CSV table of C-alpha atoms and ligand atoms in Angstrom, one decimal:
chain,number,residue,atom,x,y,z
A,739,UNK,CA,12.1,-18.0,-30.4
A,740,UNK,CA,8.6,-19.1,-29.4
A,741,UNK,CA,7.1,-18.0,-26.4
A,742,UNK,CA,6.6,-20.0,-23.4
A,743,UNK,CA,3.3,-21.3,-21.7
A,744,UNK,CA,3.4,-19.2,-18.1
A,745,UNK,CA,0.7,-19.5,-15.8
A,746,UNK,CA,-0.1,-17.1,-13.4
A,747,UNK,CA,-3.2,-18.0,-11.2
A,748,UNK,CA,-4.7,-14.7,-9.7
A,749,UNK,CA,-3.8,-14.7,-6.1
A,750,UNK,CA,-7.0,-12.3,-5.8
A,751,UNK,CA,-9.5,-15.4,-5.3
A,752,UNK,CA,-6.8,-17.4,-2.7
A,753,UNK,CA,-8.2,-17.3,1.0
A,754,UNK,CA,-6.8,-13.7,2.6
A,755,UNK,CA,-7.2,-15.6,5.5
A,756,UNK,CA,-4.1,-18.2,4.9
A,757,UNK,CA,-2.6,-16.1,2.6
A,758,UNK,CA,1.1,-17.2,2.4
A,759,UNK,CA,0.4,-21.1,2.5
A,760,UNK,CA,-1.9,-20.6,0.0
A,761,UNK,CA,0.5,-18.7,-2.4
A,762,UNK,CA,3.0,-21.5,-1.2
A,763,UNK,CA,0.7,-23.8,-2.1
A,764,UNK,CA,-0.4,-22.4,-5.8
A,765,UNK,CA,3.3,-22.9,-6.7
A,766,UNK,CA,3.6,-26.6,-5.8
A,767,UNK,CA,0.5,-27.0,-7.8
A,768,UNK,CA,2.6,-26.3,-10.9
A,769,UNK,CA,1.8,-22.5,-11.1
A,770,UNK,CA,4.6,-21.0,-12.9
A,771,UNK,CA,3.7,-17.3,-11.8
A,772,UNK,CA,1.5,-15.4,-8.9
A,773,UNK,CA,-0.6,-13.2,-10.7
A,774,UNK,CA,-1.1,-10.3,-7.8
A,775,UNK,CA,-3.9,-7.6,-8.1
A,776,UNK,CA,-2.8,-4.3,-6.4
A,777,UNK,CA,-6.1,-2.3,-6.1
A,778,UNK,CA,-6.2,1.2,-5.1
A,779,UNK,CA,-10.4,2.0,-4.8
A,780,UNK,CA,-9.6,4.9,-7.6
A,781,UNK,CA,-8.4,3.4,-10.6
A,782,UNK,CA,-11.2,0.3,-10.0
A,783,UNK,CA,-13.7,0.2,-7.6
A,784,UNK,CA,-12.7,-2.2,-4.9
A,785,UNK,CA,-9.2,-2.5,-3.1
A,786,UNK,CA,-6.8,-5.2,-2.1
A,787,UNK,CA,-3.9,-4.7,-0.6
A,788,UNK,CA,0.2,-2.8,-0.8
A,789,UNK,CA,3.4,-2.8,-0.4
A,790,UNK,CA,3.4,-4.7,3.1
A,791,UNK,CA,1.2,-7.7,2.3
A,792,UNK,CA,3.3,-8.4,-1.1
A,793,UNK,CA,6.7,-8.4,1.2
A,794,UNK,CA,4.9,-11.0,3.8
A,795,UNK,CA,3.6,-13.4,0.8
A,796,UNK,CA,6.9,-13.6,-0.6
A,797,UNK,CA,8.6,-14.9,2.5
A,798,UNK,CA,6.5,-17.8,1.7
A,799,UNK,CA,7.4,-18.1,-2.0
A,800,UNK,CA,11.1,-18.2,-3.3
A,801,UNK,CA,12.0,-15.6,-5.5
A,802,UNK,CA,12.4,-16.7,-8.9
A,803,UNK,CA,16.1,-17.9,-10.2
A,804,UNK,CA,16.2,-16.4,-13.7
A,805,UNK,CA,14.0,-13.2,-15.8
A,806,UNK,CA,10.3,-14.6,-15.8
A,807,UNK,CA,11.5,-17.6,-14.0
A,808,UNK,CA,8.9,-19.5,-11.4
A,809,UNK,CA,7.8,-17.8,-8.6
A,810,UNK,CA,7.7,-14.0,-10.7
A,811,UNK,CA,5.3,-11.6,-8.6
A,812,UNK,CA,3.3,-10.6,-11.6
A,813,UNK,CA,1.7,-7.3,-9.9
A,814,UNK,CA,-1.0,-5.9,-12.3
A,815,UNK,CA,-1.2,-2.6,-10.5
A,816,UNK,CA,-5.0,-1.1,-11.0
A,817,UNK,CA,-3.5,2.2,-9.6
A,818,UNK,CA,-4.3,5.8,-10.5
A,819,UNK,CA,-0.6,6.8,-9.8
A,820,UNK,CA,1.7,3.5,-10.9
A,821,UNK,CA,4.8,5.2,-10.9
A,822,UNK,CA,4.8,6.3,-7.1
A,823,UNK,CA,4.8,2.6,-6.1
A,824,UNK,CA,7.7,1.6,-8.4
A,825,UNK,CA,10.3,1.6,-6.1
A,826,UNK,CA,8.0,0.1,-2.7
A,827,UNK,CA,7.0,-2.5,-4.1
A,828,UNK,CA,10.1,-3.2,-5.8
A,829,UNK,CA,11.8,-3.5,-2.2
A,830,UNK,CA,8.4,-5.6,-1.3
A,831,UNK,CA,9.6,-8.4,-3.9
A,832,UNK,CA,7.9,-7.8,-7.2
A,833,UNK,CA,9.2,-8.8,-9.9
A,834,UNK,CA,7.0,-8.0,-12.9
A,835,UNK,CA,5.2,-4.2,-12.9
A,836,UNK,CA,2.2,-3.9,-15.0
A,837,UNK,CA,0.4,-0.7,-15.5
A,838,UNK,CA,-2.5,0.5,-16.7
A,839,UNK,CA,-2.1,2.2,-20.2
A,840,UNK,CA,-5.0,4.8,-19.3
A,841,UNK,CA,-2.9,5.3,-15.9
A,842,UNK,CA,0.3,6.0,-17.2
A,843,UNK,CA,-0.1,10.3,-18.2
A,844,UNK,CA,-0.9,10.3,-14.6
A,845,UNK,CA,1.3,12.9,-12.7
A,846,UNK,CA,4.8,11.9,-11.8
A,847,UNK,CA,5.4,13.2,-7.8
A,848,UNK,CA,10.0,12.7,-8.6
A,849,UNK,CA,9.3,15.0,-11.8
A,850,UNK,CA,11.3,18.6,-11.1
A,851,UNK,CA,9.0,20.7,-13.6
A,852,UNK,CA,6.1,21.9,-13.1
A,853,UNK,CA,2.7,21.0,-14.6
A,854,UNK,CA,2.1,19.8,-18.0
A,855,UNK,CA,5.9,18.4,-17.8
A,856,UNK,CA,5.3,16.4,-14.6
A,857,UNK,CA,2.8,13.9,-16.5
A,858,UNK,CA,4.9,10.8,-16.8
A,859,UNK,CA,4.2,9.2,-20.5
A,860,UNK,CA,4.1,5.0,-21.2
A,861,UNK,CA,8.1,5.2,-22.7
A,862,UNK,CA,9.2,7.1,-19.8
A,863,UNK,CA,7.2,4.7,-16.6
A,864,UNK,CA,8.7,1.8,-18.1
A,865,UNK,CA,12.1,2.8,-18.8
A,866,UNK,CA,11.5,3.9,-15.3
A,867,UNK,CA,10.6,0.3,-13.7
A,868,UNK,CA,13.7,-0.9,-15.8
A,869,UNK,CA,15.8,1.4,-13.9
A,870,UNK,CA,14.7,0.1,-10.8
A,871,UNK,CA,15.2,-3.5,-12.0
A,872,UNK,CA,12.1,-4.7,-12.4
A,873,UNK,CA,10.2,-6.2,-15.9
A,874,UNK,CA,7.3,-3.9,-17.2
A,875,UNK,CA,4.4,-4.9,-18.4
A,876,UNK,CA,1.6,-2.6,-20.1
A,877,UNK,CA,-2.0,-3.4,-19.4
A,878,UNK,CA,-5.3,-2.2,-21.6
A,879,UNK,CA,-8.9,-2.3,-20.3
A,880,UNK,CA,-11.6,-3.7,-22.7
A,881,UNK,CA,-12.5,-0.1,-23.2
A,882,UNK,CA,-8.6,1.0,-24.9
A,883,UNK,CA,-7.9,0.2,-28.4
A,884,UNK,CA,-4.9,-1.8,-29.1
A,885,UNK,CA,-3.5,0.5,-32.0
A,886,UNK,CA,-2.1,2.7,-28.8
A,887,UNK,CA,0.8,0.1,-28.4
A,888,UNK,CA,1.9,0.5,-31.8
A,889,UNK,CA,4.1,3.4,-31.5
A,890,UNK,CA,5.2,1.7,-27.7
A,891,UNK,CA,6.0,-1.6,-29.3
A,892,UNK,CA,8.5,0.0,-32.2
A,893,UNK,CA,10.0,2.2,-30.2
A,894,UNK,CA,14.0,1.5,-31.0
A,895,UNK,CA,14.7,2.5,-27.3
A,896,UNK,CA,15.0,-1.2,-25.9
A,897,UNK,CA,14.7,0.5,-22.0
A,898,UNK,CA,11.3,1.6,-22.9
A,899,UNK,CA,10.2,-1.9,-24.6
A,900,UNK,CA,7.7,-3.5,-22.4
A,901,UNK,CA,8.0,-7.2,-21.6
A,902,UNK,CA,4.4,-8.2,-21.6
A,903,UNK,CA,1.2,-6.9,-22.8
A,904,UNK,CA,-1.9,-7.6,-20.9
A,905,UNK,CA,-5.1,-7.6,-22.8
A,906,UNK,CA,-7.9,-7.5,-20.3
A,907,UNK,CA,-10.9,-9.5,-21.0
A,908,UNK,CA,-13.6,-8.5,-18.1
A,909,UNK,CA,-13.4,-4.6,-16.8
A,910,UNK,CA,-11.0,-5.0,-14.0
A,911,UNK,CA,-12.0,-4.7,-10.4
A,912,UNK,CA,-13.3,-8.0,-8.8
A,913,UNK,CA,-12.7,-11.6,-9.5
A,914,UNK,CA,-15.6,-14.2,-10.7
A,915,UNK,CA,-16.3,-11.8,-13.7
A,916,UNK,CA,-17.6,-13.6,-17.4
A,917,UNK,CA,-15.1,-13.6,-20.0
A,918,UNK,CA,-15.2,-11.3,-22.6
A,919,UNK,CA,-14.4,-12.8,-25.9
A,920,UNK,CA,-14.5,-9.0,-27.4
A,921,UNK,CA,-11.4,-8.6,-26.6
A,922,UNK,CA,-9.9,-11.5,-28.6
A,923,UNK,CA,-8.9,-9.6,-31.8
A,924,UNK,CA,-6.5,-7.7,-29.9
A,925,UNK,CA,-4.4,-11.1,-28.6
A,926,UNK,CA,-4.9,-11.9,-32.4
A,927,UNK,CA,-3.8,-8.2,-33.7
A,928,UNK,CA,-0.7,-8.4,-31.0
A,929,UNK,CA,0.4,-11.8,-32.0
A,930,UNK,CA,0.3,-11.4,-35.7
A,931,UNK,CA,2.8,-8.1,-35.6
A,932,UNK,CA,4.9,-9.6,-32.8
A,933,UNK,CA,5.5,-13.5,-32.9
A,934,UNK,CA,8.1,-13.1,-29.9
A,935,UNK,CA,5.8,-10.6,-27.7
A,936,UNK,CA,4.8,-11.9,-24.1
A,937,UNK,CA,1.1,-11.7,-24.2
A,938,UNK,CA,-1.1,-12.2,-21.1
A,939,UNK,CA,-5.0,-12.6,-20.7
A,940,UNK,CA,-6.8,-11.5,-17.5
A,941,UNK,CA,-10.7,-12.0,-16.6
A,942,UNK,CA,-12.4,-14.9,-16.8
A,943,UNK,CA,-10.3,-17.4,-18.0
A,944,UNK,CA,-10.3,-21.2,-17.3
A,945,UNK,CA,-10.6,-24.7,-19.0
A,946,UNK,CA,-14.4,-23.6,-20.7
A,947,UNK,CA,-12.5,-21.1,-22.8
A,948,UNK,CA,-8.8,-21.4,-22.9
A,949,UNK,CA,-8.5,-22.4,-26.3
A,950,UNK,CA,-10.3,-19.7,-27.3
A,951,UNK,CA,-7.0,-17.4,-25.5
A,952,UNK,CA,-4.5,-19.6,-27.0
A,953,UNK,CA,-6.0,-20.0,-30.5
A,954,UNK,CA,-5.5,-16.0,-30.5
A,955,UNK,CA,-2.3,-16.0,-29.3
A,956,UNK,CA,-2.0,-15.7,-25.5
A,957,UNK,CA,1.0,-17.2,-23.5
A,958,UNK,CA,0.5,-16.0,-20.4
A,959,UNK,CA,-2.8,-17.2,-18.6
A,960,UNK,CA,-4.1,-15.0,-15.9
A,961,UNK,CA,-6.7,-17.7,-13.9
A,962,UNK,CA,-8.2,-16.7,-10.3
A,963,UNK,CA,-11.8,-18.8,-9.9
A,964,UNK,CA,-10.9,-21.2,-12.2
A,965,UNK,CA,-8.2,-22.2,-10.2
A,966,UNK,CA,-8.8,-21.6,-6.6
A,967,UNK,CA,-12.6,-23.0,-6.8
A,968,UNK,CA,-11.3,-26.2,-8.9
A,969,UNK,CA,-11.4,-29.5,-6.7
A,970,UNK,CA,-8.1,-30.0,-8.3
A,971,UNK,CA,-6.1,-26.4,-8.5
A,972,UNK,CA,-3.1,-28.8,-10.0
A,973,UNK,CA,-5.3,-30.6,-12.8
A,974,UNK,CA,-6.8,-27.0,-14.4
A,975,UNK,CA,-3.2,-25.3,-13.9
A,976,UNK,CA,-1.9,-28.7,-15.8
A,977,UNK,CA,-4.6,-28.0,-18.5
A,978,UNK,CA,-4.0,-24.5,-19.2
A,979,UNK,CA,-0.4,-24.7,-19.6
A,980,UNK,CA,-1.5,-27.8,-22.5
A,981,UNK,CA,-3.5,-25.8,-23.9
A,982,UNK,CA,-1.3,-22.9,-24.8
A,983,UNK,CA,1.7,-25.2,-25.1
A,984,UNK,CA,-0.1,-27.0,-28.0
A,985,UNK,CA,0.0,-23.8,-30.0
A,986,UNK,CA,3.4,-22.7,-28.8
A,987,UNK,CA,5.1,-25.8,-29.5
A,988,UNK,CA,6.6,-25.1,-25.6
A,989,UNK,CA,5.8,-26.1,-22.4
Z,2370,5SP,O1,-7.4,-8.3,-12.5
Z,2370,5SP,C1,-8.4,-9.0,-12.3
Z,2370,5SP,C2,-9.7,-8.5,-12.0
Z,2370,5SP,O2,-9.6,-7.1,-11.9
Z,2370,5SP,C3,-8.2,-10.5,-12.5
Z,2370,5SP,O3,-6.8,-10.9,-12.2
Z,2370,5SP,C4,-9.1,-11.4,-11.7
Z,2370,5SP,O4,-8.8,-11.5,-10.4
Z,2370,5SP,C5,-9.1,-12.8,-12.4
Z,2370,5SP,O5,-10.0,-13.6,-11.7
Z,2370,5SP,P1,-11.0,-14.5,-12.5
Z,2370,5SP,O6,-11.7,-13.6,-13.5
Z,2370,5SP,O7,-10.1,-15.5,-13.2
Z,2370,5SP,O8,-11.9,-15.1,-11.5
């Protein structure tokens, strides 16, 4: 089944200052997703916002009607410690919880053993966000090879499957960052092994380079500045989703 074109403009570069109108807004501009960048100050140095502010931006924006349908919280948590805010900001109305790969062997505060046994592992954080009825996604910095998903993408075990991949392409943190066309042959690498897998790209992206993402093999278009300093938000989210749709063969 091919994939579908999903865009997901990061929420990161809307004005904080008319927060939920502006999410509002993003929808009605034809956005499929709200891309949402949790940032803890540890994990990447800068910081957004938790729990609370995700719960007051979704009274603003319906909930989505089906699995992936429009108006999924995509929350890409750059977080030291993702599986201590599975459950908060499930109850704050996310709908998608993407984790860092390098984040995952972080301690796990619910574990009853002691030490070495209370690192959590990839397998076991996403089974875990399944459990609590969320999608998981699994994001890699430019840094992280992509041959570490192998062994997470074949595992038999469909709880611990992830639903998305999220290849990175500037080092996360801030918004307004330059593409990083580096990063490319992983898309490539994912897509050739995994026709059906729901890839996403993240930093940088917009109309200059898009089919550059979607030549490689993206479906899922992370776009913050592109979007949010466009005169028309509606025209670049229209162009995006044509882009990738080309490839795809569906809008
Ligand atoms: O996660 C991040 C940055 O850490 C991204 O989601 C950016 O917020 C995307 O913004 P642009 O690079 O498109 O401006």
């Amino acid at each position: 089944m091919p994939v579908e074109a999903i865009i997901a403009p990061s929420i990161l570069s809307c004005d904080f200052a008319a927060f939920g109108e502006g999410c509002a807004k993003t929808i009605e501009y034809g956005a499929d997703w709200l891309h949402v960048d949790i940032m803890d100050g540890h994990f990447v140095p800068n910081m957004t916002f938790g729990p609370p502010v995700v719960a007051k931006i979704r009274q603003h924006v319906e909930p989505p009607a089906k699995k992936m349908g429009k108006g999924t919280f995509d929350c890409h948590m750059m977080i030291a410690e993702p599986k201590k805010w599975v459950k908060d900001m499930a109850k704050a109305g996310c709908n998608l919880f993407c984790f860092h790969y390098e984040a995952a062997f972080s301690t796990d505060a619910d574990s009853p053993f002691e030490t070495s046994e209370k690192k959590t592992t990839p397998q076991g954080l996403i089974r875990y966000i399944h459990e609590q009825g969320l999608l998981a996604g699994i994001a890699l910095k430019p840094g992280t090879k992509v041959d570490v998903l192998w062994d997470i993408l074949e595992n038999k075990e469909k709880s611990e499957l992830p639903d998305m991949v999220l290849i990175m392409t500037v080092e996360p943190g801030f918004g307004g960052q330059k593409f990083m066309a580096s990063e490319l042959p992983k898309i490539e690498a994912l897509r050739k092994r995994y026709p059906d897998l729901n890839i996403e790209v993240d930093g940088g992206v917009g109309p200059a380079n898009i089919d550059q993402a979607a030549d490689a093999g993206a479906n899922i278009i992370v776009a913050g500045t592109a979007v949010y300093s466009a005169n028309d938000p509606a025209g670049v989210i229209k162009q995006l989703r044509e882009a990738v749709a080309k490839r795809t063969g569906k809008l």
